[in-house]
PDB file of C-alpha atoms in Angstrom:
ATOM      1  CA  UNK P   5      17.359  17.017 -46.985  1.00  0.00           C
ATOM      2  CA  UNK P   6      18.204  13.944 -48.921  1.00  0.00           C
ATOM      3  CA  UNK P   7      16.068  10.376 -48.176  1.00  0.00           C
ATOM      4  CA  UNK P   8      18.999   9.132 -46.465  1.00  0.00           C
ATOM      5  CA  UNK P   9      19.471  12.386 -44.242  1.00  0.00           C
ATOM      6  CA  UNK P  10      15.793  11.706 -43.015  1.00  0.00           C
ATOM      7  CA  UNK P  11      16.187   8.441 -42.446  1.00  0.00           C
ATOM      8  CA  UNK P  12      19.150   8.934 -40.065  1.00  0.00           C
ATOM      9  CA  UNK P  13      17.168  11.868 -38.269  1.00  0.00           C
ATOM     10  CA  UNK P  14      14.205   9.177 -37.804  1.00  0.00           C
ATOM     11  CA  UNK P  15      16.449   6.697 -36.528  1.00  0.00           C
ATOM     12  CA  UNK P  16      18.069   9.394 -34.179  1.00  0.00           C
ATOM     13  CA  UNK P  17      14.389  10.038 -32.797  1.00  0.00           C
ATOM     14  CA  UNK P  18      13.491   6.767 -32.314  1.00  0.00           C
ATOM     15  CA  UNK P  19      16.819   5.764 -30.666  1.00  0.00           C
ATOM     16  CA  UNK P  20      16.167   8.879 -28.295  1.00  0.00           C
ATOM     17  CA  UNK P  21      12.608   7.773 -27.473  1.00  0.00           C
ATOM     18  CA  UNK P  22      13.800   3.946 -26.716  1.00  0.00           C
ATOM     19  CA  UNK P  23      16.453   5.705 -24.145  1.00  0.00           C
ATOM     20  CA  UNK P  24      13.962   7.976 -22.406  1.00  0.00           C
ATOM     21  CA  UNK P  25      11.428   4.511 -22.336  1.00  0.00           C
ATOM     22  CA  UNK P  26      14.293   2.364 -20.868  1.00  0.00           C
ATOM     23  CA  UNK P  27      14.863   5.414 -18.208  1.00  0.00           C
ATOM     24  CA  UNK P  28      11.398   5.945 -17.472  1.00  0.00           C
ATOM     25  CA  UNK P  29      10.940   2.358 -16.752  1.00  0.00           C
ATOM     26  CA  UNK P  30      14.160   1.612 -14.779  1.00  0.00           C
ATOM     27  CA  UNK P  31      12.787   4.577 -12.903  1.00  0.00           C
ATOM     28  CA  UNK P  32       9.346   3.059 -12.223  1.00  0.00           C
ATOM     29  CA  UNK P  33      10.869  -0.312 -11.050  1.00  0.00           C
ATOM     30  CA  UNK P  34      13.411   1.580  -8.613  1.00  0.00           C
ATOM     31  CA  UNK P  35      10.874   4.119  -7.117  1.00  0.00           C
ATOM     32  CA  UNK P  36       8.495   1.568  -6.733  1.00  0.00           C
ATOM     33  CA  UNK P  37      10.649  -0.954  -4.763  1.00  0.00           C
ATOM     34  CA  UNK P  38      12.288   1.742  -2.932  1.00  0.00           C
ATOM     35  CA  UNK P  39       9.179   2.681  -1.331  1.00  0.00           C
ATOM     36  CA  UNK P  40       7.876  -0.752  -1.331  1.00  0.00           C
ATOM     37  CA  UNK P  41      10.963  -2.314   0.578  1.00  0.00           C
ATOM     38  CA  UNK P  42      10.406   0.631   3.208  1.00  0.00           C
ATOM     39  CA  UNK P  43       6.643   0.101   3.652  1.00  0.00           C
ATOM     40  CA  UNK P  44       6.229  -3.416   3.137  1.00  0.00           C
ATOM     41  CA  UNK P  45       3.927  -2.347  -0.365  1.00  0.00           C
ATOM     42  CA  UNK P  46       6.203  -4.294  -2.279  1.00  0.00           C
ATOM     43  CA  UNK P  47       5.915  -1.890  -5.233  1.00  0.00           C
ATOM     44  CA  UNK P  48       2.997  -3.871  -7.327  1.00  0.00           C
ATOM     45  CA  UNK P  49       0.346  -1.815  -5.756  1.00  0.00           C
ATOM     46  CA  UNK P  50       2.419   1.035  -7.353  1.00  0.00           C
ATOM     47  CA  UNK P  51       3.767  -0.402 -10.804  1.00  0.00           C
ATOM     48  CA  UNK P  52       0.207  -1.569 -11.593  1.00  0.00           C
ATOM     49  CA  UNK P  53      -1.413   1.865 -11.611  1.00  0.00           C
ATOM     50  CA  UNK P  54       1.135   3.584 -13.110  1.00  0.00           C
ATOM     51  CA  UNK P  55       1.655   1.372 -16.037  1.00  0.00           C
ATOM     52  CA  UNK P  56      -2.037   1.419 -16.329  1.00  0.00           C
ATOM     53  CA  UNK P  57      -1.446   5.448 -16.599  1.00  0.00           C
ATOM     54  CA  UNK P  58       0.894   4.868 -19.166  1.00  0.00           C
ATOM     55  CA  UNK P  59      -0.855   2.603 -21.199  1.00  0.00           C
ATOM     56  CA  UNK P  60       1.998   0.983 -23.097  1.00  0.00           C
ATOM     57  CA  UNK P  61       0.831  -2.352 -22.620  1.00  0.00           C
ATOM     58  CA  UNK P  62      -1.700  -4.705 -21.624  1.00  0.00           C
ATOM     59  CA  UNK P  63      -3.065  -5.849 -18.409  1.00  0.00           C
ATOM     60  CA  UNK P  64      -1.264  -9.287 -18.760  1.00  0.00           C
ATOM     61  CA  UNK P  65       1.870  -7.716 -19.548  1.00  0.00           C
ATOM     62  CA  UNK P  66       1.531  -5.257 -16.907  1.00  0.00           C
ATOM     63  CA  UNK P  67       1.337  -8.251 -14.347  1.00  0.00           C
ATOM     64  CA  UNK P  68       4.454 -10.125 -15.562  1.00  0.00           C
ATOM     65  CA  UNK P  69       6.512  -6.998 -15.411  1.00  0.00           C
ATOM     66  CA  UNK P  70       5.289  -6.212 -11.959  1.00  0.00           C
ATOM     67  CA  UNK P  71       5.423  -9.804 -10.635  1.00  0.00           C
ATOM     68  CA  UNK P  72       9.259 -10.051 -11.581  1.00  0.00           C
ATOM     69  CA  UNK P  73      10.197  -6.355 -10.348  1.00  0.00           C
ATOM     70  CA  UNK P  74       8.462  -6.887  -6.985  1.00  0.00           C
ATOM     71  CA  UNK P  75      10.158 -10.666  -6.581  1.00  0.00           C
ATOM     72  CA  UNK P  76      13.509  -8.870  -7.239  1.00  0.00           C
ATOM     73  CA  UNK P  77      12.894  -6.302  -4.864  1.00  0.00           C
ATOM     74  CA  UNK P  78      11.813  -8.520  -2.046  1.00  0.00           C
ATOM     75  CA  UNK P  79      14.528 -10.922  -2.576  1.00  0.00           C
ATOM     76  CA  UNK P  80      17.109  -8.007  -1.805  1.00  0.00           C
ATOM     77  CA  UNK P  81      15.245  -7.033   1.175  1.00  0.00           C
ATOM     78  CA  UNK P  82      14.648 -10.332   2.478  1.00  0.00           C
ATOM     79  CA  UNK P  83      18.820 -10.880   2.537  1.00  0.00           C
ATOM     80  CA  UNK P  84      18.764  -7.658   4.098  1.00  0.00           C
ATOM     81  CA  UNK P  85      16.644  -8.829   6.876  1.00  0.00           C
ATOM     82  CA  UNK P  86      19.273  -9.167   9.679  1.00  0.00           C
ATOM     83  CA  UNK P  87      20.309  -5.373   9.142  1.00  0.00           C
ATOM     84  CA  UNK P  88      16.612  -4.043   9.402  1.00  0.00           C
ATOM     85  CA  UNK P  89      16.159  -4.437  12.934  1.00  0.00           C
ATOM     86  CA  UNK P  90      13.046  -6.077  12.781  1.00  0.00           C
ATOM     87  CA  UNK P  91      11.643  -9.915  13.415  1.00  0.00           C
ATOM     88  CA  UNK P  92      10.657 -12.162  10.748  1.00  0.00           C
ATOM     89  CA  UNK P  93       7.352 -14.283  12.333  1.00  0.00           C
ATOM     90  CA  UNK P  94       7.999 -17.129  10.131  1.00  0.00           C
ATOM     91  CA  UNK P  95       5.171 -19.459  11.694  1.00  0.00           C
ATOM     92  CA  UNK P  96       2.335 -17.076  10.939  1.00  0.00           C
ATOM     93  CA  UNK P  97       4.104 -15.234   7.683  1.00  0.00           C
ATOM     94  CA  UNK P  98       4.498 -18.667   5.886  1.00  0.00           C
ATOM     95  CA  UNK P  99       0.961 -19.668   6.611  1.00  0.00           C
ATOM     96  CA  UNK P 100      -0.213 -16.924   5.317  1.00  0.00           C
ATOM     97  CA  UNK P 101       2.275 -17.229   1.984  1.00  0.00           C
ATOM     98  CA  UNK P 102       0.888 -20.640   1.864  1.00  0.00           C
ATOM     99  CA  UNK P 103      -2.563 -19.235   2.018  1.00  0.00           C
ATOM    100  CA  UNK P 104      -1.514 -16.362  -0.522  1.00  0.00           C
ATOM    101  CA  UNK P 105      -0.459 -19.028  -3.057  1.00  0.00           C
ATOM    102  CA  UNK P 106      -3.486 -21.019  -3.211  1.00  0.00           C
ATOM    103  CA  UNK P 107      -5.499 -17.617  -3.249  1.00  0.00           C
ATOM    104  CA  UNK P 108      -3.627 -16.751  -6.357  1.00  0.00           C
ATOM    105  CA  UNK P 109      -4.718 -19.417  -8.066  1.00  0.00           C
ATOM    106  CA  UNK P 110      -8.414 -19.095  -7.676  1.00  0.00           C
ATOM    107  CA  UNK P 111      -7.826 -15.155  -8.399  1.00  0.00           C
ATOM    108  CA  UNK P 112      -5.611 -15.566 -11.600  1.00  0.00           C
ATOM    109  CA  UNK P 113      -8.584 -18.035 -12.427  1.00  0.00           C
ATOM    110  CA  UNK P 114     -11.120 -15.214 -11.781  1.00  0.00           C
ATOM    111  CA  UNK P 115      -9.266 -12.574 -13.574  1.00  0.00           C
ATOM    112  CA  UNK P 116      -8.762 -14.666 -16.836  1.00  0.00           C
ATOM    113  CA  UNK P 117     -12.234 -15.660 -16.876  1.00  0.00           C
ATOM    114  CA  UNK P 118     -13.265 -11.867 -16.554  1.00  0.00           C
ATOM    115  CA  UNK P 119     -11.559 -11.152 -19.737  1.00  0.00           C
ATOM    116  CA  UNK P 120     -13.483 -13.875 -21.368  1.00  0.00           C
ATOM    117  CA  UNK P 121     -16.687 -12.238 -20.488  1.00  0.00           C
ATOM    118  CA  UNK P 122     -15.813  -8.703 -21.844  1.00  0.00           C
ATOM    119  CA  UNK P 123     -13.427  -6.348 -22.988  1.00  0.00           C
ATOM    120  CA  UNK P 124      -9.689  -5.533 -20.980  1.00  0.00           C
ATOM    121  CA  UNK P 125     -11.015  -1.947 -20.304  1.00  0.00           C
ATOM    122  CA  UNK P 126     -14.161  -3.402 -18.485  1.00  0.00           C
ATOM    123  CA  UNK P 127     -11.884  -5.649 -16.681  1.00  0.00           C
ATOM    124  CA  UNK P 128      -9.410  -2.598 -15.807  1.00  0.00           C
ATOM    125  CA  UNK P 129     -12.054  -0.437 -14.575  1.00  0.00           C
ATOM    126  CA  UNK P 130     -12.972  -3.080 -12.093  1.00  0.00           C
ATOM    127  CA  UNK P 131      -9.709  -3.611 -10.968  1.00  0.00           C
ATOM    128  CA  UNK P 132      -8.796  -0.173 -10.772  1.00  0.00           C
ATOM    129  CA  UNK P 133     -11.913   0.704  -8.700  1.00  0.00           C
ATOM    130  CA  UNK P 134     -11.714  -2.274  -6.321  1.00  0.00           C
ATOM    131  CA  UNK P 135      -8.486  -1.423  -5.715  1.00  0.00           C
ATOM    132  CA  UNK P 136      -8.950   2.307  -4.870  1.00  0.00           C
ATOM    133  CA  UNK P 137     -12.130   1.192  -2.495  1.00  0.00           C
ATOM    134  CA  UNK P 138      -9.729  -1.361  -0.836  1.00  0.00           C
ATOM    135  CA  UNK P 139      -7.045   0.930  -0.400  1.00  0.00           C
ATOM    136  CA  UNK P 140      -9.371   3.999   1.145  1.00  0.00           C
ATOM    137  CA  UNK P 141     -10.564   0.931   3.537  1.00  0.00           C
ATOM    138  CA  UNK P 142      -6.854   0.629   4.485  1.00  0.00           C
ATOM    139  CA  UNK P 143      -5.722   4.344   4.626  1.00  0.00           C
ATOM    140  CA  UNK P 144      -8.883   5.025   7.200  1.00  0.00           C
ATOM    141  CA  UNK P 145      -7.669   1.737   9.195  1.00  0.00           C
ATOM    142  CA  UNK P 146      -4.038   2.951   9.341  1.00  0.00           C
ATOM    143  CA  UNK P 147      -5.362   6.277  10.753  1.00  0.00           C
ATOM    144  CA  UNK P 148      -7.576   5.099  13.374  1.00  0.00           C
ATOM    145  CA  UNK P 149      -5.898   2.038  14.374  1.00  0.00           C
ATOM    146  CA  UNK P 150      -5.149   3.309  17.614  1.00  0.00           C
ATOM    147  CA  UNK P 151      -8.749   3.199  18.241  1.00  0.00           C
ATOM    148  CA  UNK P 152      -9.409  -0.115  17.174  1.00  0.00           C
ATOM    149  CA  UNK P 153      -8.504  -3.613  18.730  1.00  0.00           C
ATOM    150  CA  UNK P 154      -5.329  -5.691  17.440  1.00  0.00           C
ATOM    151  CA  UNK P 155      -4.993  -9.197  18.091  1.00  0.00           C
ATOM    152  CA  UNK P 156      -2.672 -12.001  18.249  1.00  0.00           C
ATOM    153  CA  UNK P 157      -4.201 -14.610  16.232  1.00  0.00           C
ATOM    154  CA  UNK P 158      -2.837 -18.458  16.708  1.00  0.00           C
ATOM    155  CA  UNK P 159      -5.471 -20.148  14.862  1.00  0.00           C
ATOM    156  CA  UNK P 160      -3.964 -22.121  11.868  1.00  0.00           C
ATOM    157  CA  UNK P 161      -7.168 -22.681  10.110  1.00  0.00           C
ATOM    158  CA  UNK P 162      -7.935 -19.046  10.440  1.00  0.00           C
ATOM    159  CA  UNK P 163      -4.772 -17.701   9.618  1.00  0.00           C
ATOM    160  CA  UNK P 164      -4.393 -19.755   6.234  1.00  0.00           C
ATOM    161  CA  UNK P 165      -7.819 -18.639   5.068  1.00  0.00           C
ATOM    162  CA  UNK P 166      -7.156 -15.059   5.451  1.00  0.00           C
ATOM    163  CA  UNK P 167      -3.944 -15.786   3.505  1.00  0.00           C
ATOM    164  CA  UNK P 168      -6.337 -17.404   0.739  1.00  0.00           C
ATOM    165  CA  UNK P 169      -8.407 -14.205   0.786  1.00  0.00           C
ATOM    166  CA  UNK P 170      -5.522 -12.340   0.538  1.00  0.00           C
ATOM    167  CA  UNK P 171      -4.042 -14.465  -2.665  1.00  0.00           C
ATOM    168  CA  UNK P 172      -7.344 -14.094  -4.147  1.00  0.00           C
ATOM    169  CA  UNK P 173      -7.733 -10.608  -4.089  1.00  0.00           C
ATOM    170  CA  UNK P 174      -3.769  -9.715  -4.716  1.00  0.00           C
ATOM    171  CA  UNK P 175      -4.073 -11.851  -7.921  1.00  0.00           C
ATOM    172  CA  UNK P 176      -6.990 -10.629  -9.416  1.00  0.00           C
ATOM    173  CA  UNK P 177      -5.866  -7.245  -8.845  1.00  0.00           C
ATOM    174  CA  UNK P 178      -2.431  -7.857  -9.743  1.00  0.00           C
ATOM    175  CA  UNK P 179      -0.578  -5.809  -7.026  1.00  0.00           C
ATOM    176  CA  UNK P 180       0.992  -8.547  -5.035  1.00  0.00           C
ATOM    177  CA  UNK P 181      -0.736  -7.843  -1.889  1.00  0.00           C
ATOM    178  CA  UNK P 182       1.823  -5.208   0.126  1.00  0.00           C
ATOM    179  CA  UNK P 183      -1.096  -2.971   1.697  1.00  0.00           C
ATOM    180  CA  UNK P 184      -3.250  -5.552   2.216  1.00  0.00           C
ATOM    181  CA  UNK P 185      -0.483  -7.878   3.888  1.00  0.00           C
ATOM    182  CA  UNK P 186       0.467  -4.710   6.092  1.00  0.00           C
ATOM    183  CA  UNK P 187      -2.840  -3.851   7.475  1.00  0.00           C
ATOM    184  CA  UNK P 188      -3.573  -7.659   8.476  1.00  0.00           C
ATOM    185  CA  UNK P 189      -0.530  -7.997   9.937  1.00  0.00           C
ATOM    186  CA  UNK P 190      -1.387  -4.858  12.186  1.00  0.00           C
ATOM    187  CA  UNK P 191      -4.789  -6.114  12.884  1.00  0.00           C
ATOM    188  CA  UNK P 192      -4.250  -9.705  13.512  1.00  0.00           C
ATOM    189  CA  UNK P 193      -0.874  -9.784  15.052  1.00  0.00           C
ATOM    190  CA  UNK P 194      -0.432  -6.607  16.306  1.00  0.00           C
ATOM    191  CA  UNK P 195       2.722  -6.163  14.752  1.00  0.00           C
ATOM    192  CA  UNK P 196       4.655  -2.943  14.557  1.00  0.00           C
ATOM    193  CA  UNK P 197       5.339  -0.920  11.203  1.00  0.00           C
ATOM    194  CA  UNK P 198       9.082  -2.800  10.985  1.00  0.00           C
ATOM    195  CA  UNK P 199       7.960  -6.440  11.395  1.00  0.00           C
ATOM    196  CA  UNK P 200       4.965  -5.862   9.441  1.00  0.00           C
ATOM    197  CA  UNK P 201       7.073  -4.544   6.524  1.00  0.00           C
ATOM    198  CA  UNK P 202       9.619  -7.667   6.777  1.00  0.00           C
ATOM    199  CA  UNK P 203       7.042  -9.808   7.271  1.00  0.00           C
ATOM    200  CA  UNK P 204       4.847  -8.614   4.141  1.00  0.00           C
ATOM    201  CA  UNK P 205       8.087  -8.559   2.217  1.00  0.00           C
ATOM    202  CA  UNK P 206       8.078 -12.489   3.108  1.00  0.00           C
ATOM    203  CA  UNK P 207       4.501 -13.159   2.049  1.00  0.00           C
ATOM    204  CA  UNK P 208       5.137 -11.369  -1.144  1.00  0.00           C
ATOM    205  CA  UNK P 209       8.358 -12.749  -2.213  1.00  0.00           C
ATOM    206  CA  UNK P 210       6.405 -16.519  -2.250  1.00  0.00           C
ATOM    207  CA  UNK P 211       3.242 -14.750  -4.115  1.00  0.00           C
ATOM    208  CA  UNK P 212       5.040 -12.850  -6.596  1.00  0.00           C
ATOM    209  CA  UNK P 213       7.370 -16.401  -7.332  1.00  0.00           C
ATOM    210  CA  UNK P 214       4.084 -18.861  -7.210  1.00  0.00           C
ATOM    211  CA  UNK P 215       2.472 -16.181  -9.828  1.00  0.00           C
ATOM    212  CA  UNK P 216       5.380 -16.375 -12.573  1.00  0.00           C
ATOM    213  CA  UNK P 217       6.096 -20.579 -11.846  1.00  0.00           C
ATOM    214  CA  UNK P 218       1.975 -20.378 -12.827  1.00  0.00           C
ATOM    215  CA  UNK P 219       2.641 -18.208 -15.698  1.00  0.00           C
ATOM    216  CA  UNK P 220       5.719 -20.202 -17.099  1.00  0.00           C
ATOM    217  CA  UNK P 221       3.537 -23.413 -16.543  1.00  0.00           C
ATOM    218  CA  UNK P 222       0.521 -22.383 -18.342  1.00  0.00           C
ATOM    219  CA  UNK P 223       0.920 -19.332 -21.334  1.00  0.00           C
ATOM    220  CA  UNK P 224       4.799 -19.079 -20.943  1.00  0.00           C
ATOM    221  CA  UNK P 225       6.183 -16.004 -21.295  1.00  0.00           C
ATOM    222  CA  UNK P 226       6.629 -15.480 -25.221  1.00  0.00           C
ATOM    223  CA  UNK P 227       3.389 -14.108 -25.442  1.00  0.00           C
ATOM    224  CA  UNK P 228       4.365 -11.038 -23.672  1.00  0.00           C
ATOM    225  CA  UNK P 229       6.174  -7.857 -24.383  1.00  0.00           C
ATOM    226  CA  UNK P 230       9.055  -7.788 -21.723  1.00  0.00           C
ATOM    227  CA  UNK P 231      11.239  -5.503 -23.608  1.00  0.00           C
ATOM    228  CA  UNK P 232      11.671  -3.315 -20.458  1.00  0.00           C
ATOM    229  CA  UNK P 233      11.698  -6.402 -17.861  1.00  0.00           C
ATOM    230  CA  UNK P 234      15.170  -6.495 -17.473  1.00  0.00           C
ATOM    231  CA  UNK P 235      15.260  -2.447 -16.774  1.00  0.00           C
ATOM    232  CA  UNK P 236      12.607  -2.620 -14.240  1.00  0.00           C
ATOM    233  CA  UNK P 237      14.046  -5.778 -12.402  1.00  0.00           C
ATOM    234  CA  UNK P 238      17.204  -3.835 -12.188  1.00  0.00           C
ATOM    235  CA  UNK P 239      15.590  -0.885 -10.417  1.00  0.00           C
ATOM    236  CA  UNK P 240      14.087  -3.504  -8.633  1.00  0.00           C
ATOM    237  CA  UNK P 241      17.592  -4.862  -7.353  1.00  0.00           C
ATOM    238  CA  UNK P 242      18.768  -1.136  -6.644  1.00  0.00           C
ATOM    239  CA  UNK P 243      15.519   0.024  -5.086  1.00  0.00           C
ATOM    240  CA  UNK P 244      15.284  -3.112  -2.330  1.00  0.00           C
ATOM    241  CA  UNK P 245      18.602  -2.353  -1.437  1.00  0.00           C
ATOM    242  CA  UNK P 246      18.195   1.407  -1.270  1.00  0.00           C
ATOM    243  CA  UNK P 247      14.681   0.770   0.730  1.00  0.00           C
ATOM    244  CA  UNK P 248      16.344  -1.878   3.000  1.00  0.00           C
ATOM    245  CA  UNK P 249      19.161   0.348   4.335  1.00  0.00           C
ATOM    246  CA  UNK P 250      16.654   3.839   3.976  1.00  0.00           C
ATOM    247  CA  UNK P 251      14.473   1.657   6.807  1.00  0.00           C
ATOM    248  CA  UNK P 252      17.266   1.310   9.152  1.00  0.00           C
ATOM    249  CA  UNK P 253      17.397   4.677   9.947  1.00  0.00           C
ATOM    250  CA  UNK P 254      13.535   5.896  10.271  1.00  0.00           C
ATOM    251  CA  UNK P 255      11.465   5.056  13.145  1.00  0.00           C
ATOM    252  CA  UNK P 256       7.834   3.403  13.121  1.00  0.00           C
ATOM    253  CA  UNK P 257       6.003   6.663  13.072  1.00  0.00           C
ATOM    254  CA  UNK P 258       8.149   7.737   9.583  1.00  0.00           C
ATOM    255  CA  UNK P 259       7.260   4.502   8.023  1.00  0.00           C
ATOM    256  CA  UNK P 260       3.553   4.473   8.848  1.00  0.00           C
ATOM    257  CA  UNK P 261       3.957   8.188   7.537  1.00  0.00           C
ATOM    258  CA  UNK P 262       5.239   6.914   4.047  1.00  0.00           C
ATOM    259  CA  UNK P 263       2.871   4.145   3.969  1.00  0.00           C
ATOM    260  CA  UNK P 264      -0.229   6.498   4.401  1.00  0.00           C
ATOM    261  CA  UNK P 265       1.202   9.121   1.636  1.00  0.00           C
ATOM    262  CA  UNK P 266       2.078   6.398  -0.771  1.00  0.00           C
ATOM    263  CA  UNK P 267      -1.644   4.890  -0.370  1.00  0.00           C
ATOM    264  CA  UNK P 268      -3.285   8.139  -0.585  1.00  0.00           C
ATOM    265  CA  UNK P 269      -0.644   8.957  -4.316  1.00  0.00           C
ATOM    266  CA  UNK P 270      -1.812   5.600  -5.472  1.00  0.00           C
ATOM    267  CA  UNK P 271      -5.715   6.061  -4.890  1.00  0.00           C
ATOM    268  CA  UNK P 272      -5.588   9.157  -6.867  1.00  0.00           C
ATOM    269  CA  UNK P 273      -3.884   7.491  -9.415  1.00  0.00           C
ATOM    270  CA  UNK P 274      -6.428   5.074  -9.449  1.00  0.00           C
ATOM    271  CA  UNK P 275      -9.066   7.169  -9.653  1.00  0.00           C
ATOM    272  CA  UNK P 276      -7.836   8.987 -12.692  1.00  0.00           C
ATOM    273  CA  UNK P 277      -7.439   5.959 -14.527  1.00  0.00           C
ATOM    274  CA  UNK P 278     -10.775   4.631 -14.046  1.00  0.00           C
ATOM    275  CA  UNK P 279     -12.226   8.013 -15.214  1.00  0.00           C
ATOM    276  CA  UNK P 280      -9.555   7.884 -17.910  1.00  0.00           C
ATOM    277  CA  UNK P 281     -10.685   4.070 -19.130  1.00  0.00           C
ATOM    278  CA  UNK P 282     -14.365   5.392 -19.202  1.00  0.00           C
ATOM    279  CA  UNK P 283     -13.937   8.562 -21.127  1.00  0.00           C
TER     280      UNK P 283
END
């Protein structure tokens, strides 16, 4: 085989690899967005550990890819609210969203500071471990919430404070806050599954929009490898459309089942990521 033939063979292999990567990242964005739109998870809590698992990008780039994909999904989903047979509680959810934006600045600051103290591996281990712990607590709450008291909180200062805490945790973990939002909406406002999904998506929209604006105003996007961003965002658009259509056809019990199963799978992925990072 001549050198020219070898060159074309290598080129074909490279193009095939690129096509596989494009399909992979599209499917990650699409599947995470379908589940996120159906269960109020947003998708970031799925995208972050999955991209950690593949290890193609650093933590900061994963945060940008996740935020942009989730923003497209939440935008599409919110445009479908009227047909989703749920109620958007703007008064409470907007306060939580404002708190999440404020908390997001603190969370991002803590994240950036953690990177200066040690390697990205240490930060990744902390993120995955903390996320797994929080998801275990959320899973246990969702499983046994029927035995617990749910509230209807009206105190605006308390709601805003809750939003700040949610935003801080979500920004540090890079997840968009979906499962945290849903659990809080159940617990503090006695929402059913569909209402929690819609209001969680509303909160996620503002938190991810503010996260991207913060990046644009500080580091900018040029320093990140965003070659797969367009494919993931396209997956986010289609996933948001499909998820919004599916939620119209399922009841609250089915939504909770999807939520719980997804949480369990994400816990397993995070535990695997921690073990892999430490090995």
